PDB file of C-alpha atoms in Angstrom:
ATOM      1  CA  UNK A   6     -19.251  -3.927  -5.507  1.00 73.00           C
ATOM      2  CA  UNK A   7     -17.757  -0.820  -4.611  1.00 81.00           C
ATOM      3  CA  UNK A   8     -15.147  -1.727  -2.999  1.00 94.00           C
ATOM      4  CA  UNK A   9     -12.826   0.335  -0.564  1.00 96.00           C
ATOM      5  CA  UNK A  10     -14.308   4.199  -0.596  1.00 96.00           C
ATOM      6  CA  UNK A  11     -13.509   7.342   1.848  1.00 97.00           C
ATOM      7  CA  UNK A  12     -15.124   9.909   2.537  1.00 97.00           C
ATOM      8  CA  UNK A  13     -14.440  12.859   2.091  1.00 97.00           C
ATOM      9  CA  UNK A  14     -11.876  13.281  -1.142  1.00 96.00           C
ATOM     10  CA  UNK A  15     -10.637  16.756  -0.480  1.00 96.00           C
ATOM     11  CA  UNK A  16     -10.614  18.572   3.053  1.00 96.00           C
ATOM     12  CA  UNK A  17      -8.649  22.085   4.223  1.00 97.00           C
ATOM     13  CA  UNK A  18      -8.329  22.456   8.355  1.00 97.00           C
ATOM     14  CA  UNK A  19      -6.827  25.168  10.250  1.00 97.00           C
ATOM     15  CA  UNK A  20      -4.739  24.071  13.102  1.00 98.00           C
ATOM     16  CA  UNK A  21      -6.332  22.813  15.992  1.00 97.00           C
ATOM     17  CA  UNK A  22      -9.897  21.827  14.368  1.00 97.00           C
ATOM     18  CA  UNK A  23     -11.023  17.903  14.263  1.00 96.00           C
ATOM     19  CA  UNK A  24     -12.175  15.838  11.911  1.00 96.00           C
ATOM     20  CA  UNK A  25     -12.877  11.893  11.169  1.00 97.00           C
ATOM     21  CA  UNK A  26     -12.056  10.396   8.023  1.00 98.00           C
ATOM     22  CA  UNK A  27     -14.601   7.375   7.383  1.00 97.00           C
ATOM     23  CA  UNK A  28     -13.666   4.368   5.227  1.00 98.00           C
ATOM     24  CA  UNK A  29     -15.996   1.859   4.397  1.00 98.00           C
ATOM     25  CA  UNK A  30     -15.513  -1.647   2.457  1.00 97.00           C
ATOM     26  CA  UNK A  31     -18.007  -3.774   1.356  1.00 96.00           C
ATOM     27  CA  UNK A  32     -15.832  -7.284   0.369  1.00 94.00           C
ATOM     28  CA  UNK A  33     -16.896  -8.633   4.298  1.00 94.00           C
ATOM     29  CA  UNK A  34     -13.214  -8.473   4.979  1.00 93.00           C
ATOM     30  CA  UNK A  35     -11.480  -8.539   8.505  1.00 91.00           C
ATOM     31  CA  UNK A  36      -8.786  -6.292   7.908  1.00 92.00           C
ATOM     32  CA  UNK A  37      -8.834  -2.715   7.975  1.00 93.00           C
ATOM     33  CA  UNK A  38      -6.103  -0.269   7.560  1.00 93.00           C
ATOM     34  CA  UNK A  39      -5.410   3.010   7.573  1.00 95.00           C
ATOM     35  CA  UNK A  40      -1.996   5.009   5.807  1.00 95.00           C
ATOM     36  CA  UNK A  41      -0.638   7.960   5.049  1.00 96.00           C
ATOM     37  CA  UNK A  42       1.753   8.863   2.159  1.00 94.00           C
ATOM     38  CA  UNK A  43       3.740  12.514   2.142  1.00 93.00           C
ATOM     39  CA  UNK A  44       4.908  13.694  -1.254  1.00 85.00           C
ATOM     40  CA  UNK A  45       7.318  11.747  -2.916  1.00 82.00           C
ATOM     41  CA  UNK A  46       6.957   9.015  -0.030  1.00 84.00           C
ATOM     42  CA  UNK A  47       5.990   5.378   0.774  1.00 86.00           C
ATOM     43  CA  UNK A  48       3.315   5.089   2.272  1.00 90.00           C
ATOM     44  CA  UNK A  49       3.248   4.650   6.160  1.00 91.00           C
ATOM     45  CA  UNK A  50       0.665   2.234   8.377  1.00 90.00           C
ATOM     46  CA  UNK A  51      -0.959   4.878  11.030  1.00 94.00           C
ATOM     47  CA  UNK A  52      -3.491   2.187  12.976  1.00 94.00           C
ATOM     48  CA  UNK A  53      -5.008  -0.975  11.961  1.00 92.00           C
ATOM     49  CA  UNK A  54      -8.123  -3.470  12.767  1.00 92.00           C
ATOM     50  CA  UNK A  55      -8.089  -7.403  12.682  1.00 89.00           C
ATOM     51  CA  UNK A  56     -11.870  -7.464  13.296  1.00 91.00           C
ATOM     52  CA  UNK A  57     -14.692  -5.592  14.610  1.00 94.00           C
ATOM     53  CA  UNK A  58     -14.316  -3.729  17.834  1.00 94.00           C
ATOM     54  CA  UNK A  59     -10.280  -4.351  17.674  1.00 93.00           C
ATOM     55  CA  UNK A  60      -7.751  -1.403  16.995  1.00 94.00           C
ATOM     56  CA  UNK A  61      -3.687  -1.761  16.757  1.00 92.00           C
ATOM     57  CA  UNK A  62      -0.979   0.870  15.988  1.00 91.00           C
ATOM     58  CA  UNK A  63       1.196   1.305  13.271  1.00 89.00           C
ATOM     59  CA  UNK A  64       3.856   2.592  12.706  1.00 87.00           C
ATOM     60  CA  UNK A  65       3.121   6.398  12.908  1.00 93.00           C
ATOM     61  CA  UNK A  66      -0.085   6.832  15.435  1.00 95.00           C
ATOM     62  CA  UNK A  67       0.586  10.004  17.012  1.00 96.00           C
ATOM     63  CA  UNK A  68      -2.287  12.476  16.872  1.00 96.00           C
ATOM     64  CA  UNK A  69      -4.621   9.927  15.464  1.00 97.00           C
ATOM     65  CA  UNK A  70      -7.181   7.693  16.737  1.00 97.00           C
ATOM     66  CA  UNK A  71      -9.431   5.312  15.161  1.00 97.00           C
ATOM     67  CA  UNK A  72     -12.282   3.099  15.864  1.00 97.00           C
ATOM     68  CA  UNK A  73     -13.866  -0.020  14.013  1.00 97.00           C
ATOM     69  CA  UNK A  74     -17.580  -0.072  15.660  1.00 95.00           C
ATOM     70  CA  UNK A  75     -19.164  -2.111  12.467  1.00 96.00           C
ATOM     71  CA  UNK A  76     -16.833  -4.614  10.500  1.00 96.00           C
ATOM     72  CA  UNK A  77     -17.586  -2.342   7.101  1.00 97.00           C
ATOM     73  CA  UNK A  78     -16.563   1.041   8.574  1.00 97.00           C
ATOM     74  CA  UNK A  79     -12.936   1.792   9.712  1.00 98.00           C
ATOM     75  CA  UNK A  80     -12.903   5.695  11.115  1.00 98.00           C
ATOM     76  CA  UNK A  81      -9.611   7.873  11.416  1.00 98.00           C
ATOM     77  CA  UNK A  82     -10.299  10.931  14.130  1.00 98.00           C
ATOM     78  CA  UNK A  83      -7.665  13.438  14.306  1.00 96.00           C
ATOM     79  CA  UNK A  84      -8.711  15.808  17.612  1.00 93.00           C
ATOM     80  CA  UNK A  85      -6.188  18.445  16.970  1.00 96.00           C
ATOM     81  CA  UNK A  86      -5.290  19.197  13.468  1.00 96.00           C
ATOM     82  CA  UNK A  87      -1.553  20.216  13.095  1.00 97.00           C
ATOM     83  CA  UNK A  88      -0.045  21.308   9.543  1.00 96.00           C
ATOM     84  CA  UNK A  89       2.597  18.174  10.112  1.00 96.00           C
ATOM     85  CA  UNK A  90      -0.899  15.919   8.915  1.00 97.00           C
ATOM     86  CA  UNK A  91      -1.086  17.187   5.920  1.00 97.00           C
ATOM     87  CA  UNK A  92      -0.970  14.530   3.536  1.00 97.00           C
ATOM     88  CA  UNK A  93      -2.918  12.092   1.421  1.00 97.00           C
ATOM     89  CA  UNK A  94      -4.760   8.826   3.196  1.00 98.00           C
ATOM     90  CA  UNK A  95      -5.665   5.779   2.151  1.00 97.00           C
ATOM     91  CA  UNK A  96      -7.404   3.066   3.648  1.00 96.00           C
ATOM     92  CA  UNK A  97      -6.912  -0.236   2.627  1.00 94.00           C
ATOM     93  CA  UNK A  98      -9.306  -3.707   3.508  1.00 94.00           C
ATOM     94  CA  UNK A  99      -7.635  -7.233   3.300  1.00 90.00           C
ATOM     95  CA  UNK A 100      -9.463 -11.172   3.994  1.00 84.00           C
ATOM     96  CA  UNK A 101      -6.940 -12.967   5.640  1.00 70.00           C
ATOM     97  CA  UNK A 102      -3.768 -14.184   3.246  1.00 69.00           C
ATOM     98  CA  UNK A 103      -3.726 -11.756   0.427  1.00 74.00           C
ATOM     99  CA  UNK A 104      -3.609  -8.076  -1.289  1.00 84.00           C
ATOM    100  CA  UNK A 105      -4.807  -4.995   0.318  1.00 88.00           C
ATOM    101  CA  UNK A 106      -7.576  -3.144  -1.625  1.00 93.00           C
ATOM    102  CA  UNK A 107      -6.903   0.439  -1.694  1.00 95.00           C
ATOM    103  CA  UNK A 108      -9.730   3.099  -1.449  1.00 96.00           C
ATOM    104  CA  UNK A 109      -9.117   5.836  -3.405  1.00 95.00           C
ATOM    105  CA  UNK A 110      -7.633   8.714  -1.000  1.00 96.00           C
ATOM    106  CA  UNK A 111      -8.382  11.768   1.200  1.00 97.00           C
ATOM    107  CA  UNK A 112      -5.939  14.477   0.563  1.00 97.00           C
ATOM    108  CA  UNK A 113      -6.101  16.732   3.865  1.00 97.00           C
ATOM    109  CA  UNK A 114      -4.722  19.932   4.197  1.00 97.00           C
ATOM    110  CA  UNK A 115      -4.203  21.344   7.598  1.00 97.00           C
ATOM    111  CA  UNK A 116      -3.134  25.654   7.701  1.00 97.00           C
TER     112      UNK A 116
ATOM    113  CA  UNK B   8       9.954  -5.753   9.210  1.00 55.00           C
ATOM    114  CA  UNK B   9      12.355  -6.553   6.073  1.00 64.00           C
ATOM    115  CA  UNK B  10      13.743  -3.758   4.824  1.00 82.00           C
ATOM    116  CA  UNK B  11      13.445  -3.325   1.124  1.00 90.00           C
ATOM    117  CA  UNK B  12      16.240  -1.381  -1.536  1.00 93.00           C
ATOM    118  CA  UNK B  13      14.910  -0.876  -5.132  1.00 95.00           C
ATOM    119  CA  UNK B  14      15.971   1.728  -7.376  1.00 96.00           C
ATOM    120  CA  UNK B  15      14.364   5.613  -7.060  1.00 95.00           C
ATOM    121  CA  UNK B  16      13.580   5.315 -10.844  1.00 97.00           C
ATOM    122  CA  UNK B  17      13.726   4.018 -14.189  1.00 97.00           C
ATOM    123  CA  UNK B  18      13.212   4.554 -17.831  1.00 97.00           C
ATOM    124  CA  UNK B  19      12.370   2.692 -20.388  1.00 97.00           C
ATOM    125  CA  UNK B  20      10.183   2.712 -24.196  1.00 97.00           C
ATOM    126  CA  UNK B  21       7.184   1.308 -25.039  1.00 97.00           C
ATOM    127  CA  UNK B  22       7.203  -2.521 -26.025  1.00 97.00           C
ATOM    128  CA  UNK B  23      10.371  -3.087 -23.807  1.00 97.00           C
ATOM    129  CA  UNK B  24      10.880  -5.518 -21.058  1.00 97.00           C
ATOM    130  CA  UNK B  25      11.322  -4.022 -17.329  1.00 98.00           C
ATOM    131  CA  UNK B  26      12.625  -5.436 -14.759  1.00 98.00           C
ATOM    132  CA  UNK B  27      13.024  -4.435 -11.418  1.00 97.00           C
ATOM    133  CA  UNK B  28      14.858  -5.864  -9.349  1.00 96.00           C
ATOM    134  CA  UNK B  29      14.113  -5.615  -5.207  1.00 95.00           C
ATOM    135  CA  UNK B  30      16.970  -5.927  -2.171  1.00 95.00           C
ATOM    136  CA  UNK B  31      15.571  -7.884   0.866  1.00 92.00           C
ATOM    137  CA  UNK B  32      18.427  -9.315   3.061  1.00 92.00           C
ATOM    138  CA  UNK B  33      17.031 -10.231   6.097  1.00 89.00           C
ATOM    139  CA  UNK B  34      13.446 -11.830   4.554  1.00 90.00           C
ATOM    140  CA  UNK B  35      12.554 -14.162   7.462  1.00 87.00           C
ATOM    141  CA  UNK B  36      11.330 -17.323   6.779  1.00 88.00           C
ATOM    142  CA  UNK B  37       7.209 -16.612   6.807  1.00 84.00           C
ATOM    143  CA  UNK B  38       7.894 -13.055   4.487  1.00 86.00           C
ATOM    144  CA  UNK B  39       6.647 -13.416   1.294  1.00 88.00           C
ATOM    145  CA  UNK B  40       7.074 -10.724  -1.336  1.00 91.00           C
ATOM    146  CA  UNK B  41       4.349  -8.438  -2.714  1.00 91.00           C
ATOM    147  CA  UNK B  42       4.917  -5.578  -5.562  1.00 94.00           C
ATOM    148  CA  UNK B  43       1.608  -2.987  -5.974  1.00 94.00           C
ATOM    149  CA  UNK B  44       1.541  -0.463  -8.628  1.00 96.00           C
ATOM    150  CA  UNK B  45       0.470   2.948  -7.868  1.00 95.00           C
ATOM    151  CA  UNK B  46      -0.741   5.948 -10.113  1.00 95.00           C
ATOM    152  CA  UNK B  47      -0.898   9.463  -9.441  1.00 89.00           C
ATOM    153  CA  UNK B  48      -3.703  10.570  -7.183  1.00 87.00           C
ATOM    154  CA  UNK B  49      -4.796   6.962  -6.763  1.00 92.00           C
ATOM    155  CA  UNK B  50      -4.048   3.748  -4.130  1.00 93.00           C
ATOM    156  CA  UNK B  51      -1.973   1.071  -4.674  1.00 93.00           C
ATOM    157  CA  UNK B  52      -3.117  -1.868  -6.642  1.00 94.00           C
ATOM    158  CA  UNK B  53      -1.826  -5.442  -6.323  1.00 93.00           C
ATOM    159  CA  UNK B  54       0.250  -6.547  -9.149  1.00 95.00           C
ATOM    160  CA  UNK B  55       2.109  -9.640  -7.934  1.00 94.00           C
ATOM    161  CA  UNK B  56       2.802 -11.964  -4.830  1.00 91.00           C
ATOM    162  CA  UNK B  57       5.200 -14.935  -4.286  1.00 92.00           C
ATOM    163  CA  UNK B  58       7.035 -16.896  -2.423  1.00 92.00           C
ATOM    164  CA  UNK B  59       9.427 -18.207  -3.905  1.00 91.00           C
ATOM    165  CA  UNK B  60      10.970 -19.381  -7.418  1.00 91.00           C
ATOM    166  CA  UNK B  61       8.867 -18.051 -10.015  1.00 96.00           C
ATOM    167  CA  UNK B  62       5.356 -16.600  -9.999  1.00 95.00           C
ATOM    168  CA  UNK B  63       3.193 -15.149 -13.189  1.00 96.00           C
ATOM    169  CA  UNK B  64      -0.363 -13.724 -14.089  1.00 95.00           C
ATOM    170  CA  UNK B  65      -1.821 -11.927 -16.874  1.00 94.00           C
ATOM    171  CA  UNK B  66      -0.095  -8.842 -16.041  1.00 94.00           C
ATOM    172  CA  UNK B  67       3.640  -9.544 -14.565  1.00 97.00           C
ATOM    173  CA  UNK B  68       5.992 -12.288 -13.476  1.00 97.00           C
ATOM    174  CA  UNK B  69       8.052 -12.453 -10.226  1.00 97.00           C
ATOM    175  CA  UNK B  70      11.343 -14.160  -9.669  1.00 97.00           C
ATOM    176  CA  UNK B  71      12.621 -14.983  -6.910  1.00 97.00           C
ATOM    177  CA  UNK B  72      16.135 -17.061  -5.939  1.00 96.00           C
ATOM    178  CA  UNK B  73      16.454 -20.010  -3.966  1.00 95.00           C
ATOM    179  CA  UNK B  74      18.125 -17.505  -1.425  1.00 95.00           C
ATOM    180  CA  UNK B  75      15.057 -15.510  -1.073  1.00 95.00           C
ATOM    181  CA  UNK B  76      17.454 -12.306  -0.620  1.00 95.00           C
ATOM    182  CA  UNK B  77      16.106 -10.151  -3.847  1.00 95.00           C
ATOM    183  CA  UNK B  78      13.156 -10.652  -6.174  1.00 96.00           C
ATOM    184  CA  UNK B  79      12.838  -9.070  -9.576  1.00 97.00           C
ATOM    185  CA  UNK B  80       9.171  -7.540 -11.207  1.00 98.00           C
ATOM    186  CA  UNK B  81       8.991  -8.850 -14.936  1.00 98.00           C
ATOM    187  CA  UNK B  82       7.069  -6.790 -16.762  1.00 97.00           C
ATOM    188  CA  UNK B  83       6.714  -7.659 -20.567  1.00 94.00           C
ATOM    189  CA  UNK B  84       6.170  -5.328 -23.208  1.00 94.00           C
ATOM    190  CA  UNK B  85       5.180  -2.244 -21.319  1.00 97.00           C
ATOM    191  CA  UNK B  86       2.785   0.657 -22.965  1.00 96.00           C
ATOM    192  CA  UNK B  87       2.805   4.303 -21.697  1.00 97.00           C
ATOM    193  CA  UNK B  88      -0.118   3.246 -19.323  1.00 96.00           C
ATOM    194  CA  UNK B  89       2.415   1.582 -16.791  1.00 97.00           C
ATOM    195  CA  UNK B  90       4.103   4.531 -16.271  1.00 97.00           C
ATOM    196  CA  UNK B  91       3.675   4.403 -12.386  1.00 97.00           C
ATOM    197  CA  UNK B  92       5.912   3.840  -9.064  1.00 96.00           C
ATOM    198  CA  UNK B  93       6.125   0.175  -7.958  1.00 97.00           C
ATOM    199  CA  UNK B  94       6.736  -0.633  -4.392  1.00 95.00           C
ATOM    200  CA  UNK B  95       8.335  -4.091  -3.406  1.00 93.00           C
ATOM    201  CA  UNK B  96       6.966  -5.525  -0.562  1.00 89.00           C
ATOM    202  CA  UNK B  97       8.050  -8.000   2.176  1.00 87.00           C
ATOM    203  CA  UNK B  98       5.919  -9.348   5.125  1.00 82.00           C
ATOM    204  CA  UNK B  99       3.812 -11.643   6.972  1.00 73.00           C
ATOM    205  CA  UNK B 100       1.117 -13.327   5.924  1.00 58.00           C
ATOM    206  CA  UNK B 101      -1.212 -15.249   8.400  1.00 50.00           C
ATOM    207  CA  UNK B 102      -4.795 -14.995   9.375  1.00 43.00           C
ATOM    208  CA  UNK B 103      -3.716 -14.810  13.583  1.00 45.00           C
ATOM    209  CA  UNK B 104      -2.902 -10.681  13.196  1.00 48.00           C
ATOM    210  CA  UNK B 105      -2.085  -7.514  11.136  1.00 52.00           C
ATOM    211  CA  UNK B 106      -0.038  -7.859   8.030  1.00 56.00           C
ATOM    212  CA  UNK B 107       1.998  -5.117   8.702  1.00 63.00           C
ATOM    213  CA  UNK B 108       3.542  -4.256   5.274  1.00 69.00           C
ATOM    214  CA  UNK B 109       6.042  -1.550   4.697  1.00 72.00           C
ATOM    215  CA  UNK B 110       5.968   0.382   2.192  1.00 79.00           C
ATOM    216  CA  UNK B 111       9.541   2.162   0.600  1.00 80.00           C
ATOM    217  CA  UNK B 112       9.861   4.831  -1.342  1.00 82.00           C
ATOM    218  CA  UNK B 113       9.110   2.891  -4.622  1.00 93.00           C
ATOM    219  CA  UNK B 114      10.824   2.632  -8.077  1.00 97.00           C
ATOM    220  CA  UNK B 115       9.272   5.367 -10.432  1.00 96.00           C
ATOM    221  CA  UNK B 116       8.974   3.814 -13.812  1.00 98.00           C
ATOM    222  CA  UNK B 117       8.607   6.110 -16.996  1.00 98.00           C
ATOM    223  CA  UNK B 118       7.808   4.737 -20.277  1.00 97.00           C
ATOM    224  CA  UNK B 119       8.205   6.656 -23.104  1.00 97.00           C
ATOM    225  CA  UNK B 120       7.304   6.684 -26.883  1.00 93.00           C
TER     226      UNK B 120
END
């Protein structure tokens, strides 16, 4: 198993470009989430998924959107890249009562 | 969401006992109390999750009060390699919704030699 993975590691933006950051988890489980985590931070929940087809906000959402189309895949879009973004992402999978598996990041740097 | 306190950071040598000990005052009934461990450049990994009185695995123990208001990480013996920040953890668990955890700021542990 490979667990929780993202694509891509590494990316640089310049203000205003999109992108979509796709995780994908292969345990079967229900819950998806995305986070971000600003040096020397916490990290913070930006949207989440309870199943397939379902999307909820966090706890920081603005300027981000996601989708959950296939129960693997969890996508984070951000349509207008702003240097306030930059940061490091992780997405996390969960089966109902239990620990969060952690992909290993995306650290995004928007000019 | 519980709010969580735990101290920024702390030191300690290798072979030592840590413990950290977490603030959670308004834990509501349902809440139970997670600590992950997270390295540099890497997610958080599950150490640890309980409930209530005492909890252990290979790895860590957790103790919590019959008040439920603060938990302590055990960690015995530690080596260089757990050298990491821990983040305490408090929220629901229940297969209707989200768990919406919160993460703090984390307790930087350092060993050294």
């Amino acid at each position: 198993n490979a667990g929780v993975t993202q694509t891509p590691k590494f990316r640089v933006l310049k203000t205003g470009q999109s992108m979509t950051l796709l995780c994908a988890q292969d345990m079967n489980h229900e819950y998806m989430y995305w986070y971000r985590q600003d040096p020397g931070m916490g990290l913070r929940l930006i949207h989440y998924s309870v199943g397939e087809g379902t999307t909820a906000k966090g706890e920081v959402p603005d300027g981000y959107n996601v989708s959950r189309l296939k129960k693997q895949n969890f996508l984070l879009g951000l349509e207008s890249a702003a240097p306030s973004q930059t940061s490091v992402y992780f997405c996390a999978s969960r089966e109902g009562v239990g620990e969060q598996f952690f992909g290993p990041g995306t650290r995004l740097t928007v000019l | 969401l519980a709010k969580t306190t735990q101290p920024i950071s702390m030191d300690s040598y290798e072979g030592q006992e840590v413990n950290i000990t977490c603030s959670h005052n308004n834990i509501a009934t349902n809440d139970y109390i997670t600590w992950y461990q997270q390295f540099p450049s890497q997610g958080p990994r599950f150490i640890i999750q309980g409930y209530k009185t005492k909890v252990t695995n290979e790895v860590a123990s957790l103790f919590i009060p019959a008040d439920r208001k603060s938990s302590t990480l055990s960690l015995p013996r530690v080596s260089l390699s757990d050298t990491a920040v821990y983040y305490c953890l408090v929220g629901k668990h229940f297969t209707g919704g989200g768990n919406k955890l919160t993460f703090g700021t984390g307790t930087q542990l350092k060993v050294e030699l």
